[in-house]
Coordinates of C-alpha atoms in Angstrom, one line a residue:
X75 CA -91.3 37.3 -13.5
X76 CA -91.3 36.7 -9.7
X77 CA -91.4 39.4 -7.0
X78 CA -87.7 38.8 -6.2
X79 CA -86.7 39.4 -9.9
X80 CA -88.8 42.5 -10.0
X81 CA -87.3 43.8 -6.8
X82 CA -83.8 43.1 -8.0
X83 CA -84.4 45.0 -11.2
X84 CA -85.4 48.2 -9.4
X85 CA -82.7 48.1 -6.7
X86 CA -79.9 50.4 -7.6
X87 CA -78.4 51.7 -4.3
X88 CA -75.8 49.7 -2.5
X89 CA -77.7 49.8 0.9
X90 CA -80.7 48.2 -0.7
X91 CA -78.6 45.5 -2.3
X92 CA -76.9 44.9 1.1
X93 CA -80.3 44.5 2.8
X94 CA -81.3 42.0 0.2
X95 CA -78.0 40.0 0.5
X96 CA -78.3 39.9 4.3
X97 CA -81.8 38.4 3.9
X98 CA -80.3 35.5 2.0
X99 CA -77.8 34.6 4.6
X100 CA -78.6 31.4 6.6
X101 CA -79.9 32.2 10.1
X102 CA -77.1 30.2 11.9
X103 CA -74.6 32.7 10.4
X104 CA -74.6 35.8 12.4
X105 CA -73.6 39.0 10.7
X106 CA -73.1 42.3 12.6
X107 CA -75.7 45.0 12.1
X108 CA -72.8 47.5 11.8
X109 CA -71.9 46.2 8.3
X110 CA -72.9 49.0 6.0
X111 CA -71.2 48.1 2.6
X112 CA -71.0 45.0 0.4
X113 CA -67.3 44.7 0.7
X114 CA -67.6 44.4 4.5
X115 CA -70.3 41.8 4.2
X116 CA -68.1 39.8 1.9
X117 CA -65.2 39.9 4.3
X118 CA -67.4 39.0 7.2
X119 CA -68.8 36.0 5.4
X120 CA -65.3 34.8 4.3
X121 CA -64.1 34.9 8.0
X122 CA -67.0 32.7 9.1
X123 CA -65.9 29.2 10.1
X124 CA -68.2 27.6 7.5
X125 CA -66.6 29.3 4.6
X126 CA -63.6 27.1 4.5
X127 CA -65.9 24.0 4.6
X128 CA -67.9 25.5 1.7
X129 CA -64.7 26.2 -0.4
X130 CA -63.4 22.6 0.3
X131 CA -66.8 21.2 -0.8
X132 CA -66.5 23.2 -4.1
X133 CA -62.9 21.9 -4.6
X134 CA -64.1 18.3 -4.0
X135 CA -67.0 18.7 -6.5
X136 CA -64.5 20.2 -8.9
X137 CA -62.2 17.2 -8.5
X138 CA -65.2 14.8 -9.1
X139 CA -66.2 16.4 -12.4
X140 CA -65.7 14.5 -15.5
X141 CA -65.8 15.7 -19.1
X142 CA -68.1 14.0 -21.6
X143 CA -67.1 14.4 -25.2
X144 CA -70.3 16.0 -26.4
X145 CA -70.8 19.6 -27.6
X146 CA -73.8 20.4 -25.2
X147 CA -72.0 18.7 -22.3
X148 CA -68.8 20.7 -23.1
X149 CA -70.6 24.0 -22.6
X150 CA -72.3 22.8 -19.4
X151 CA -69.0 21.4 -18.2
X152 CA -67.1 24.6 -18.7
X153 CA -69.8 26.7 -17.1
X154 CA -69.9 24.5 -14.0
X155 CA -66.1 24.2 -14.0
X156 CA -65.6 28.0 -13.9
X157 CA -68.4 28.5 -11.4
X158 CA -66.7 26.0 -9.0
X159 CA -63.3 27.5 -9.5
X160 CA -64.8 30.9 -8.6
X161 CA -66.6 29.6 -5.5
X162 CA -63.5 27.7 -4.3
X163 CA -61.5 30.9 -4.9
X164 CA -59.2 29.2 -7.3
X165 CA -57.9 32.2 -9.2
X166 CA -54.3 31.2 -10.2
X167 CA -54.4 30.5 -14.0
X168 CA -52.0 27.6 -13.7
X169 CA -54.1 26.0 -11.0
X170 CA -57.2 26.4 -13.1
X171 CA -55.4 24.9 -16.1
X172 CA -54.2 22.0 -14.0
X173 CA -57.7 21.2 -12.7
X174 CA -59.1 21.5 -16.2
X175 CA -56.5 19.1 -17.7
X176 CA -57.1 16.6 -14.9
X177 CA -60.8 16.6 -15.5
X178 CA -60.5 16.2 -19.2
X179 CA -57.6 13.9 -19.8
X180 CA -56.9 11.9 -16.6
X181 CA -60.4 10.6 -15.8

């Protein structure tokens, strides 16, 4: 187990988690030192100009996915599919269903 894993296992307070999360933010993205809770950090990151580019990249990758009819691949496909939906902030069940059907049957 690495140092980061050990550190994450002992961190329980939100301020410590916040410090760790801030350390993982790319240096070109500036975050105010006045941010004191995780929810504020999330909001600040979502308002950054690169977030929309990130979401669009996730949507593009989602649209490029293709399903292979294989049990192992089905599990990996679904895990990747749900992860990309989450990252692209696609939360509407019908929109998720539409993307899934397009990736399985249309390609």
